């Protein structure tokens, strides 16, 4: 019953959308990580930004927490530190804030030195490699993004509906390539009347596909993924919203 309850929870539309968004964020972070690794192979290591005051506080209290509870997980350390930080007097917080500002000044100087040390050749090479990476991965990235967001799949055309109807009649002695070639030939030999049922099926599937696609795109607008929505649907959404206001 527990697992069934979890299944029902995950299958709720709002939870499905939230899960898809989480997966998308994971994918986007993975792509960014890959790009950063590529950058590291071309440019020298860039100075790291200083830790914010809260993380400096976590470092400060972590030894004390571990002394009290040696097997305390980092997530629990963060949770306890967060609670203490929220209740901490500003005067006590100030030393961590001051330390952050000091570290940030050091970081700014290191960053300036780093940028000044880069040669034109390094900059041009990185620019070129980045452009190549983005070009080579843009189509794959969009496809994976659509899959993660649950975009409806395009339906088969009449020819593929015909092939699908014959899949159980495949001769086991024939290779897939030979079988498809045979079906292709037989499809061409069909009369228009014989093709009609497959054309009708494909038309119905396509009509349903565009209905499902528009519904999905409306969900994407609501969740902020307007980059995957067709322009005409965006226009329709804006017009509908405007009419409702009036």
Coordinates of N, CA and C in Angstrom, one line a residue:
X1 N 0.8 -1.2 0.0 CA 0.0 0.0 0.0 C 0.9 1.3 0.0
X2 N 2.0 1.2 0.7 CA 2.9 2.4 0.8 C 3.4 2.7 -0.6
X3 N 3.9 1.7 -1.4 CA 4.4 1.9 -2.7 C 3.3 2.4 -3.7
X4 N 2.1 1.8 -3.5 CA 1.0 2.2 -4.3 C 0.7 3.7 -4.1
X5 N 0.7 4.1 -2.8 CA 0.5 5.5 -2.5 C 1.5 6.4 -3.1
X6 N 2.8 6.0 -3.1 CA 3.8 6.8 -3.7 C 3.6 6.9 -5.2
X7 N 3.1 5.8 -5.8 CA 2.9 5.8 -7.2 C 1.8 6.8 -7.6
X8 N 0.7 6.8 -6.8 CA -0.4 7.7 -7.1 C 0.1 9.1 -6.9
X9 N 1.0 9.4 -5.9 CA 1.5 10.7 -5.6 C 2.3 11.2 -6.8
X10 N 3.1 10.3 -7.4 CA 4.0 10.7 -8.5 C 3.2 10.9 -9.8
X11 N 2.0 10.1 -9.9 CA 1.3 10.2 -11.1 C 0.4 11.4 -11.2
X12 N 0.2 12.2 -10.1 CA -0.6 13.4 -10.1 C 0.1 14.4 -11.1
X13 N -0.7 15.1 -11.8 CA -0.2 16.0 -12.9 C 0.8 17.0 -12.4
X14 N 0.5 17.6 -11.2 CA 1.5 18.6 -10.7 C 2.8 18.0 -10.3
X15 N 2.7 16.8 -9.8 CA 4.0 16.1 -9.4 C 4.8 15.6 -10.6
X16 N 4.1 15.2 -11.6 CA 4.7 14.8 -12.8 C 5.5 16.0 -13.4
X17 N 4.8 17.1 -13.4 CA 5.4 18.3 -14.0 C 6.7 18.7 -13.2
X18 N 6.5 18.6 -11.9 CA 7.6 19.0 -11.0 C 8.8 18.0 -11.2
X19 N 8.5 16.7 -11.4 CA 9.5 15.7 -11.6 C 10.2 16.0 -13.0
X20 N 9.4 16.3 -14.0 CA 10.0 16.6 -15.3 C 10.9 17.8 -15.2
X21 N 10.5 18.9 -14.5 CA 11.4 20.1 -14.3 C 12.7 19.7 -13.6
X22 N 12.6 18.8 -12.6 CA 13.8 18.4 -11.9 C 14.8 17.7 -12.8
X23 N 14.2 16.8 -13.7 CA 15.0 16.1 -14.6 C 15.7 17.0 -15.6
X24 N 14.9 18.0 -16.0 CA 15.4 19.0 -17.0 C 16.6 19.8 -16.4
X25 N 16.4 20.2 -15.1 CA 17.5 20.9 -14.4 C 18.7 20.1 -14.3
X26 N 18.5 18.8 -14.1 CA 19.7 17.9 -14.0 C 20.4 17.8 -15.3
X27 N 19.6 17.7 -16.4 CA 20.2 17.7 -17.7 C 21.0 19.0 -18.1
X28 N 20.3 20.1 -17.7 CA 21.0 21.4 -18.1 C 22.3 21.6 -17.3
X29 N 22.2 21.1 -16.0 CA 23.5 21.2 -15.2 C 24.5 20.3 -15.7
X30 N 24.1 19.1 -16.2 CA 25.1 18.2 -16.8 C 25.7 18.8 -18.1
X31 N 24.9 19.4 -18.9 CA 25.5 20.1 -20.1 C 26.4 21.2 -19.7
X32 N 26.1 21.9 -18.7 CA 27.0 23.0 -18.3 C 28.3 22.5 -17.7
X33 N 28.2 21.3 -17.0 CA 29.4 20.7 -16.5 C 30.3 20.2 -17.6
X34 N 29.7 19.6 -18.6 CA 30.5 19.2 -19.8 C 31.2 20.3 -20.4
X35 N 30.5 21.4 -20.6 CA 31.1 22.6 -21.2 C 32.3 23.2 -20.3
X36 N 32.1 23.1 -19.0 CA 33.1 23.6 -18.1 C 34.4 22.7 -18.2
X37 N 34.1 21.4 -18.3 CA 35.3 20.5 -18.4 C 36.0 20.7 -19.7
X38 N 35.3 21.1 -20.8 CA 35.9 21.4 -22.0 C 36.8 22.7 -21.9
X39 N 36.2 23.6 -21.2 CA 36.9 24.9 -20.9 C 38.2 24.7 -20.1
X40 N 38.1 23.7 -19.2 CA 39.3 23.5 -18.4 C 40.5 22.9 -19.2
X41 N 40.1 22.2 -20.3 CA 41.2 21.7 -21.1 C 41.9 22.7 -22.0
X42 N 41.2 23.9 -22.1 CA 41.8 24.9 -23.0 C 42.4 26.1 -22.2
X43 N 41.7 26.5 -21.2 CA 42.1 27.6 -20.4 C 42.7 27.2 -19.0
X44 N 43.5 27.9 -18.4 CA 44.0 27.6 -17.1 C 42.9 27.7 -16.0
X45 N 43.0 27.0 -14.9 CA 42.0 27.1 -13.9 C 41.6 28.5 -13.4
X46 N 40.3 28.7 -13.4 CA 39.8 30.1 -13.0 C 39.7 30.2 -11.5
X47 N 40.0 31.3 -10.9 CA 39.8 31.5 -9.5 C 38.4 31.2 -9.0
X48 N 38.2 30.5 -7.9 CA 36.9 30.2 -7.5 C 36.3 31.3 -6.6
X49 N 35.0 31.5 -6.8 CA 34.3 32.5 -6.0 C 34.4 32.1 -4.5
X50 N 34.5 33.1 -3.6 CA 34.6 32.8 -2.2 C 33.3 32.3 -1.7
X51 N 33.3 31.5 -0.6 CA 32.1 30.9 0.0 C 31.3 32.1 0.7
X52 N 30.0 32.0 0.6 CA 29.2 33.0 1.3 C 29.3 32.9 2.8
X53 N 28.8 33.9 3.5 CA 28.9 33.9 5.0 C 28.4 32.6 5.6
X54 N 27.2 32.2 5.2 CA 26.6 31.0 5.8 C 27.5 29.8 5.7
X55 N 28.1 29.6 4.5 CA 29.0 28.4 4.4 C 30.2 28.5 5.2
X56 N 30.7 29.7 5.4 CA 31.8 29.9 6.3 C 31.4 29.6 7.8
X57 N 30.2 29.9 8.1 CA 29.7 29.5 9.4 C 29.6 28.0 9.6
X58 N 29.1 27.3 8.5 CA 29.0 25.9 8.5 C 30.3 25.2 8.8
X59 N 31.4 25.8 8.1 CA 32.7 25.3 8.3 C 33.2 25.5 9.8
X60 N 32.7 26.6 10.3 CA 33.1 26.9 11.7 C 32.5 25.9 12.7
X61 N 31.2 25.6 12.5 CA 30.5 24.8 13.5 C 30.5 23.3 13.2
X62 N 31.0 22.9 12.0 CA 31.0 21.5 11.6 C 31.8 20.6 12.6
X63 N 33.0 21.0 13.0 CA 33.8 20.2 13.9 C 33.1 20.0 15.2
X64 N 32.4 21.0 15.7 CA 31.7 20.9 17.0 C 30.5 19.9 16.8
X65 N 29.8 20.0 15.7 CA 28.7 19.0 15.5 C 29.2 17.6 15.4
X66 N 30.3 17.4 14.7 CA 30.8 16.0 14.5 C 31.4 15.5 15.8
X67 N 31.9 16.4 16.6 CA 32.4 15.9 17.9 C 31.3 15.4 18.8
X68 N 30.1 16.1 18.7 CA 28.9 15.6 19.4 C 28.3 14.4 18.8
X69 N 28.2 14.4 17.5 CA 27.7 13.2 16.7 C 28.6 12.9 15.6
X70 N 29.5 12.0 15.8 CA 30.6 11.7 14.8 C 30.0 11.2 13.4
X71 N 28.9 10.5 13.4 CA 28.3 10.0 12.2 C 27.2 10.9 11.6
X72 N 27.2 12.1 12.0 CA 26.2 13.1 11.5 C 26.4 13.3 10.0
X73 N 25.3 13.2 9.2 CA 25.4 13.4 7.8 C 25.5 14.9 7.5
X74 N 26.1 15.2 6.3 CA 26.3 16.6 6.0 C 25.0 17.3 5.8
X75 N 23.9 16.6 5.3 CA 22.6 17.3 5.1 C 22.1 17.7 6.5
X76 N 22.3 16.9 7.5 CA 21.8 17.2 8.9 C 22.7 18.4 9.5
X77 N 24.0 18.4 9.1 CA 24.8 19.5 9.6 C 24.3 20.8 9.0
X78 N 24.0 20.8 7.7 CA 23.5 22.0 7.1 C 22.1 22.4 7.7
X79 N 21.3 21.4 8.0 CA 20.0 21.7 8.5 C 20.1 22.4 9.9
X80 N 21.0 21.8 10.7 CA 21.2 22.4 12.1 C 21.9 23.7 12.0
X81 N 22.9 23.8 11.1 CA 23.6 25.1 11.0 C 22.7 26.2 10.5
X82 N 21.8 25.8 9.6 CA 20.8 26.8 9.0 C 19.9 27.3 10.1
X83 N 19.5 26.4 11.0 CA 18.6 26.9 12.1 C 19.3 27.8 13.1
X84 N 20.6 27.4 13.4 CA 21.4 28.3 14.3 C 21.7 29.6 13.6
X85 N 22.0 29.6 12.3 CA 22.3 30.8 11.6 C 21.2 31.8 11.6
X86 N 20.0 31.3 11.5 CA 18.8 32.1 11.5 C 18.5 32.8 12.8
X87 N 19.0 32.1 13.9 CA 18.8 32.6 15.2 C 20.0 33.4 15.8
X88 N 21.1 33.4 15.0 CA 22.3 34.0 15.4 C 22.2 35.6 15.4
X89 N 22.8 36.2 16.5 CA 22.8 37.6 16.5 C 23.6 38.2 15.4
X90 N 23.2 39.4 14.9 CA 23.9 40.0 13.8 C 25.4 40.3 14.1
X91 N 25.6 40.6 15.3 CA 27.0 40.9 15.7 C 27.9 39.7 15.6
X92 N 27.4 38.5 15.8 CA 28.1 37.3 15.6 C 28.2 36.9 14.2
X93 N 27.2 37.2 13.4 CA 27.2 37.0 12.0 C 28.2 37.9 11.3
X94 N 28.4 39.0 11.8 CA 29.2 40.1 11.2 C 30.6 39.6 10.9
X95 N 31.2 38.8 11.8 CA 32.6 38.3 11.5 C 32.7 37.5 10.3
X96 N 31.6 36.7 10.1 CA 31.6 35.8 8.9 C 31.3 36.6 7.6
X97 N 30.5 37.7 7.8 CA 30.2 38.6 6.6 C 31.5 39.3 6.3
X98 N 32.2 39.8 7.3 CA 33.5 40.6 7.0 C 34.5 39.7 6.4
X99 N 34.5 38.4 6.8 CA 35.5 37.5 6.3 C 35.2 37.2 4.8
X100 N 33.9 37.1 4.5 CA 33.4 37.0 3.1 C 33.9 38.1 2.2
X101 N 33.7 39.3 2.7 CA 34.1 40.5 2.0 C 35.6 40.6 1.7
X102 N 36.3 40.2 2.7 CA 37.8 40.2 2.6 C 38.2 39.1 1.5
X103 N 37.6 38.0 1.6 CA 37.9 36.9 0.6 C 37.4 37.3 -0.8
X104 N 36.3 38.1 -0.9 CA 35.9 38.5 -2.2 C 36.8 39.5 -2.8
X105 N 37.4 40.4 -2.0 CA 38.4 41.3 -2.5 C 39.6 40.6 -3.1
X106 N 40.0 39.6 -2.4 CA 41.1 38.7 -2.8 C 40.8 38.1 -4.2
X107 N 39.5 37.6 -4.2 CA 39.0 36.9 -5.4 C 39.0 37.9 -6.6
X108 N 38.6 39.1 -6.4 CA 38.5 40.1 -7.5 C 39.9 40.4 -8.1
X109 N 40.9 40.5 -7.2 CA 42.3 40.7 -7.6 C 42.8 39.5 -8.4
X110 N 42.5 38.3 -7.9 CA 42.9 37.1 -8.6 C 42.3 36.9 -9.9
X111 N 41.0 37.3 -10.0 CA 40.3 37.2 -11.2 C 40.8 38.2 -12.3
X112 N 41.2 39.4 -11.8 CA 41.8 40.4 -12.7 C 43.1 39.9 -13.3
X113 N 43.9 39.3 -12.4 CA 45.2 38.7 -12.8 C 45.0 37.6 -13.8
X114 N 44.0 36.8 -13.5 CA 43.7 35.6 -14.4 C 43.3 36.1 -15.8
X115 N 42.4 37.1 -15.8 CA 41.9 37.6 -17.1 C 43.0 38.3 -17.9
X116 N 43.9 39.0 -17.2 CA 45.0 39.6 -17.8 C 46.0 38.6 -18.4
X117 N 46.1 37.5 -17.7 CA 47.1 36.5 -18.1 C 46.7 35.7 -19.4
X118 N 45.4 35.7 -19.7 CA 44.9 34.9 -20.9 C 45.4 35.6 -22.2
X119 N 45.9 34.8 -23.1 CA 46.4 35.3 -24.4 C 45.2 35.4 -25.3
X120 N 45.4 36.1 -26.4 CA 44.4 36.2 -27.5 C 44.1 34.8 -28.1
X121 N 45.2 34.1 -28.2 CA 45.1 32.7 -28.8 C 44.2 31.8 -28.0
X122 N 44.4 31.9 -26.7 CA 43.6 31.1 -25.7 C 42.1 31.5 -25.8
X123 N 41.9 32.8 -25.9 CA 40.5 33.3 -25.9 C 39.8 32.9 -27.2
X124 N 40.5 33.0 -28.3 CA 40.0 32.6 -29.6 C 39.7 31.1 -29.7
X125 N 40.6 30.3 -29.2 CA 40.5 28.9 -29.2 C 39.3 28.5 -28.4
X126 N 39.1 29.1 -27.2 CA 37.9 28.7 -26.4 C 36.6 29.1 -27.0
X127 N 36.6 30.3 -27.7 CA 35.5 30.8 -28.4 C 35.1 29.8 -29.5
X128 N 36.1 29.4 -30.2 CA 35.9 28.5 -31.3 C 35.3 27.1 -30.8
X129 N 36.0 26.6 -29.8 CA 35.6 25.3 -29.3 C 34.2 25.3 -28.7
X130 N 33.9 26.4 -28.0 CA 32.5 26.6 -27.4 C 31.5 26.6 -28.5
X131 N 31.8 27.3 -29.5 CA 30.8 27.5 -30.6 C 30.6 26.1 -31.3
X132 N 31.7 25.3 -31.5 CA 31.6 24.0 -32.1 C 30.7 23.1 -31.2
X133 N 31.0 23.1 -29.9 CA 30.3 22.3 -28.9 C 28.8 22.6 -29.0
X134 N 28.4 23.9 -28.9 CA 27.0 24.3 -28.9 C 26.3 23.9 -30.2
X135 N 27.1 24.0 -31.3 CA 26.5 23.6 -32.6 C 26.2 22.1 -32.7
X136 N 27.2 21.4 -32.2 CA 27.1 19.9 -32.3 C 26.1 19.3 -31.3
X137 N 25.8 20.0 -30.2 CA 24.9 19.5 -29.2 C 23.6 20.1 -29.1
X138 N 23.3 21.2 -29.9 CA 22.1 21.9 -29.8 C 20.9 21.0 -30.2
X139 N 21.0 20.2 -31.3 CA 19.9 19.4 -31.7 C 19.6 18.2 -30.8
X140 N 20.7 17.6 -30.3 CA 20.6 16.5 -29.4 C 20.0 17.0 -28.1
X141 N 20.5 18.2 -27.7 CA 20.0 18.8 -26.4 C 18.5 19.1 -26.5
X142 N 18.0 19.7 -27.6 CA 16.6 20.0 -27.7 C 15.8 18.7 -27.7
X143 N 16.3 17.7 -28.4 CA 15.6 16.4 -28.4 C 15.4 15.8 -27.0
X144 N 16.5 15.8 -26.3 CA 16.5 15.3 -24.9 C 15.6 16.1 -24.0
X145 N 15.7 17.4 -24.2 CA 14.8 18.3 -23.4 C 13.3 18.0 -23.6
X146 N 13.0 17.8 -24.9 CA 11.6 17.5 -25.2 C 11.2 16.2 -24.6
X147 N 12.1 15.2 -24.7 CA 11.8 13.9 -24.1 C 11.5 14.0 -22.6
X148 N 12.4 14.8 -21.9 CA 12.3 14.9 -20.5 C 11.0 15.7 -20.1
X149 N 10.6 16.6 -20.9 CA 9.4 17.3 -20.6 C 8.1 16.6 -21.1
X150 N 8.3 15.4 -21.7 CA 7.1 14.6 -22.1 C 6.4 15.1 -23.3
X151 N 7.1 15.6 -24.3 CA 6.5 16.1 -25.5 C 5.9 14.9 -26.2
X152 N 4.6 15.0 -26.7 CA 4.0 14.0 -27.5 C 4.8 13.6 -28.7
X153 N 4.9 12.3 -29.0 CA 5.7 11.9 -30.2 C 4.9 12.0 -31.4
X154 N 5.6 12.3 -32.5 CA 4.9 12.5 -33.8 C 4.3 11.1 -34.2
X155 N 3.1 11.1 -34.8 CA 2.5 9.9 -35.2 C 3.1 9.4 -36.5
X156 N 2.9 8.1 -36.8 CA 3.4 7.5 -38.1 C 2.6 8.0 -39.3
X157 N 3.2 8.1 -40.4 CA 2.4 8.4 -41.6 C 1.7 7.2 -42.2
X158 N 1.0 7.3 -43.3 CA 0.2 6.2 -43.8 C 1.1 5.0 -44.1
X159 N 2.3 5.3 -44.7 CA 3.2 4.2 -45.0 C 3.6 3.4 -43.8
X160 N 4.0 4.1 -42.7 CA 4.4 3.4 -41.5 C 3.2 2.7 -40.8
X161 N 2.0 3.3 -41.0 CA 0.8 2.6 -40.5 C 0.7 1.2 -41.2
X162 N 0.9 1.2 -42.5 CA 0.9 0.0 -43.3 C 1.9 -1.0 -42.8
X163 N 3.1 -0.5 -42.6 CA 4.2 -1.4 -42.1 C 3.9 -2.0 -40.7
X164 N 3.3 -1.2 -39.9 CA 2.9 -1.6 -38.5 C 1.9 -2.7 -38.6
X165 N 1.0 -2.6 -39.5 CA -0.1 -3.6 -39.6 C 0.4 -4.9 -40.1
X166 N 1.6 -4.9 -40.7 CA 2.1 -6.2 -41.3 C 3.2 -6.8 -40.4
X167 N 3.5 -6.2 -39.2 CA 4.7 -6.6 -38.5 C 4.6 -8.1 -38.0
X168 N 3.3 -8.5 -37.8 CA 3.1 -9.9 -37.3 C 3.2 -10.9 -38.4
X169 N 3.3 -10.4 -39.7 CA 3.4 -11.3 -40.8 C 4.8 -11.5 -41.4
X170 N 5.8 -11.0 -40.6 CA 7.2 -11.1 -41.1 C 7.6 -12.5 -41.2
X171 N 8.3 -12.8 -42.3 CA 8.9 -14.1 -42.6 C 10.1 -14.2 -41.7
X172 N 10.2 -15.2 -40.8 CA 11.4 -15.3 -39.9 C 12.7 -15.6 -40.6
X173 N 12.6 -16.1 -41.9 CA 13.8 -16.3 -42.7 C 14.4 -15.1 -43.3
X174 N 13.6 -14.0 -43.3 CA 14.0 -12.8 -44.0 C 14.7 -11.8 -42.9
X175 N 15.7 -11.1 -43.4 CA 16.3 -10.0 -42.5 C 15.3 -8.9 -42.5
X176 N 15.5 -8.0 -41.5 CA 14.6 -6.8 -41.4 C 14.7 -5.9 -42.6
X177 N 15.9 -5.8 -43.1 CA 16.2 -5.0 -44.3 C 15.4 -5.5 -45.5
X178 N 15.4 -6.8 -45.7 CA 14.7 -7.5 -46.8 C 13.2 -7.3 -46.6
X179 N 12.8 -7.5 -45.4 CA 11.3 -7.4 -45.1 C 10.8 -6.0 -45.4
X180 N 11.6 -5.0 -44.9 CA 11.1 -3.6 -45.2 C 11.1 -3.3 -46.7
X181 N 12.1 -3.8 -47.4 CA 12.2 -3.6 -48.8 C 11.0 -4.2 -49.5
X182 N 10.6 -5.4 -49.1 CA 9.4 -6.1 -49.6 C 8.2 -5.3 -49.4
X183 N 8.0 -4.8 -48.1 CA 6.9 -4.0 -47.8 C 6.8 -2.7 -48.6
X184 N 8.0 -2.1 -48.8 CA 8.1 -0.8 -49.6 C 7.5 -1.1 -51.0
X185 N 8.0 -2.2 -51.6 CA 7.5 -2.5 -52.9 C 6.0 -2.8 -53.0
X186 N 5.5 -3.5 -52.0 CA 4.1 -3.8 -52.0 C 3.2 -2.6 -51.7
X187 N 3.8 -1.6 -50.9 CA 3.0 -0.4 -50.7 C 2.9 0.4 -52.0
X188 N 3.9 0.4 -52.7 CA 3.9 1.2 -54.0 C 2.9 0.5 -55.0
X189 N 2.7 -0.8 -54.8 CA 1.8 -1.5 -55.8 C 0.3 -1.4 -55.3
X190 N 0.1 -0.9 -54.1 CA -1.3 -0.8 -53.6 C -2.0 0.3 -54.4
X191 N -3.3 0.1 -54.6 CA -4.1 1.2 -55.3 C -4.5 2.2 -54.3
X192 N -5.0 3.4 -54.7 CA -5.4 4.4 -53.8 C -6.5 4.0 -52.9
X193 N -7.4 3.2 -53.4 CA -8.5 2.6 -52.5 C -7.9 1.8 -51.4
X194 N -6.9 1.0 -51.7 CA -6.3 0.1 -50.7 C -5.5 0.8 -49.7
X195 N -5.0 2.0 -50.1 CA -4.2 2.8 -49.2 C -5.1 3.7 -48.3
X196 N -6.4 3.8 -48.7 CA -7.3 4.7 -48.0 C -7.4 4.5 -46.5
X197 N -7.5 3.3 -46.1 CA -7.6 3.0 -44.7 C -6.4 3.4 -43.9
X198 N -5.2 3.3 -44.5 CA -4.0 3.7 -43.8 C -3.9 5.2 -43.7
X199 N -4.3 5.8 -44.8 CA -4.3 7.3 -44.9 C -5.2 7.9 -43.8
X200 N -6.4 7.2 -43.7 CA -7.4 7.7 -42.7 C -6.9 7.5 -41.3
X201 N -6.2 6.4 -41.1 CA -5.7 6.1 -39.7 C -4.6 7.1 -39.4
X202 N -3.7 7.4 -40.4 CA -2.6 8.4 -40.1 C -3.2 9.8 -39.9
X203 N -4.2 10.1 -40.6 CA -4.9 11.4 -40.5 C -5.5 11.6 -39.1
X204 N -6.1 10.5 -38.6 CA -6.7 10.6 -37.3 C -5.6 10.7 -36.2
X205 N -4.6 9.9 -36.4 CA -3.5 10.0 -35.4 C -2.8 11.4 -35.4
X206 N -2.7 12.0 -36.5 CA -2.1 13.3 -36.6 C -3.0 14.4 -36.0
X207 N -4.3 14.2 -36.2 CA -5.3 15.2 -35.6 C -5.2 15.1 -34.1
X208 N -5.1 13.9 -33.5 CA -5.0 13.7 -32.1 C -3.6 14.2 -31.6
X209 N -2.6 14.0 -32.4 CA -1.3 14.4 -32.0 C -1.2 15.9 -31.8
X210 N -1.8 16.7 -32.7 CA -1.8 18.2 -32.6 C -2.6 18.6 -31.4
X211 N -3.7 17.9 -31.1 CA -4.5 18.3 -29.9 C -3.6 18.0 -28.7
X212 N -3.0 16.9 -28.6 CA -2.1 16.6 -27.5 C -0.9 17.5 -27.4
X213 N -0.4 17.9 -28.5 CA 0.8 18.8 -28.6 C 0.4 20.2 -28.0
X214 N -0.8 20.7 -28.4 CA -1.2 22.0 -28.0 C -1.5 22.0 -26.5
X215 N -2.1 20.9 -26.0 CA -2.3 20.8 -24.6 C -1.0 20.8 -23.8
X216 N 0.0 20.0 -24.3 CA 1.3 20.0 -23.7 C 2.0 21.3 -23.7
X217 N 1.9 22.0 -24.8 CA 2.5 23.3 -25.0 C 1.9 24.3 -24.0
X218 N 0.6 24.2 -23.7 CA 0.0 25.1 -22.7 C 0.5 24.8 -21.3
X219 N 0.8 23.5 -21.1 CA 1.4 23.2 -19.8 C 2.8 23.7 -19.7
X220 N 3.5 23.7 -20.8 CA 4.9 24.2 -20.8 C 4.9 25.7 -20.6
X221 N 3.9 26.4 -21.1 CA 3.8 27.9 -20.9 C 3.6 28.2 -19.4
X222 N 2.7 27.4 -18.8 CA 2.4 27.5 -17.4 C 3.6 27.3 -16.5
X223 N 4.5 26.3 -16.9 CA 5.6 25.9 -16.1 C 6.9 26.7 -16.5
X224 N 6.8 27.7 -17.5 CA 7.9 28.5 -17.8 C 8.8 28.1 -18.9
X225 N 8.5 27.0 -19.6 CA 9.3 26.5 -20.7 C 8.8 26.9 -22.0
X226 N 8.8 28.3 -22.2 CA 8.2 28.8 -23.4 C 9.1 28.6 -24.6
X227 N 10.4 28.2 -24.4 CA 11.3 28.0 -25.5 C 11.0 26.7 -26.3
X228 N 10.1 25.8 -25.7 CA 9.8 24.6 -26.5 C 8.4 24.8 -27.1
X229 N 7.8 25.9 -27.0 CA 6.4 26.2 -27.5 C 6.5 26.9 -28.9
X230 N 5.6 26.4 -29.8 CA 5.6 27.1 -31.1 C 5.0 28.5 -31.0
X231 N 5.5 29.4 -31.9 CA 5.1 30.8 -31.8 C 3.6 31.0 -31.9
X232 N 3.0 30.2 -32.7 CA 1.5 30.4 -32.9 C 0.7 30.0 -31.7
X233 N 1.2 29.1 -30.9 CA 0.6 28.7 -29.7 C 0.8 29.8 -28.6
X234 N 2.0 30.4 -28.6 CA 2.2 31.5 -27.7 C 1.3 32.6 -28.0
X235 N 1.1 32.9 -29.3 CA 0.2 34.0 -29.7 C -1.2 33.7 -29.3
X236 N -1.6 32.5 -29.5 CA -3.0 32.0 -29.1 C -3.2 32.2 -27.6
X237 N -2.2 31.8 -26.8 CA -2.2 31.8 -25.4 C -2.4 33.3 -24.9
X238 N -1.6 34.2 -25.5 CA -1.6 35.6 -25.1 C -3.0 36.2 -25.5
X239 N -3.5 35.9 -26.6 CA -4.8 36.4 -27.1 C -5.9 35.9 -26.1
X240 N -5.8 34.6 -25.8 CA -6.9 34.1 -24.9 C -6.8 34.7 -23.5
X241 N -5.6 34.9 -23.0 CA -5.4 35.6 -21.7 C -5.9 37.0 -21.8
X242 N -5.7 37.7 -22.9 CA -6.2 39.1 -23.1 C -7.7 39.1 -23.1
X243 N -8.3 38.2 -23.8 CA -9.8 38.1 -23.9 C -10.4 37.8 -22.5
X244 N -9.8 37.0 -21.8 CA -10.3 36.6 -20.4 C -10.2 37.9 -19.5
X245 N -9.2 38.7 -19.7 CA -9.1 39.9 -18.8 C -10.2 40.9 -19.2
X246 N -10.5 41.0 -20.5 CA -11.5 41.9 -20.9 C -12.9 41.4 -20.5

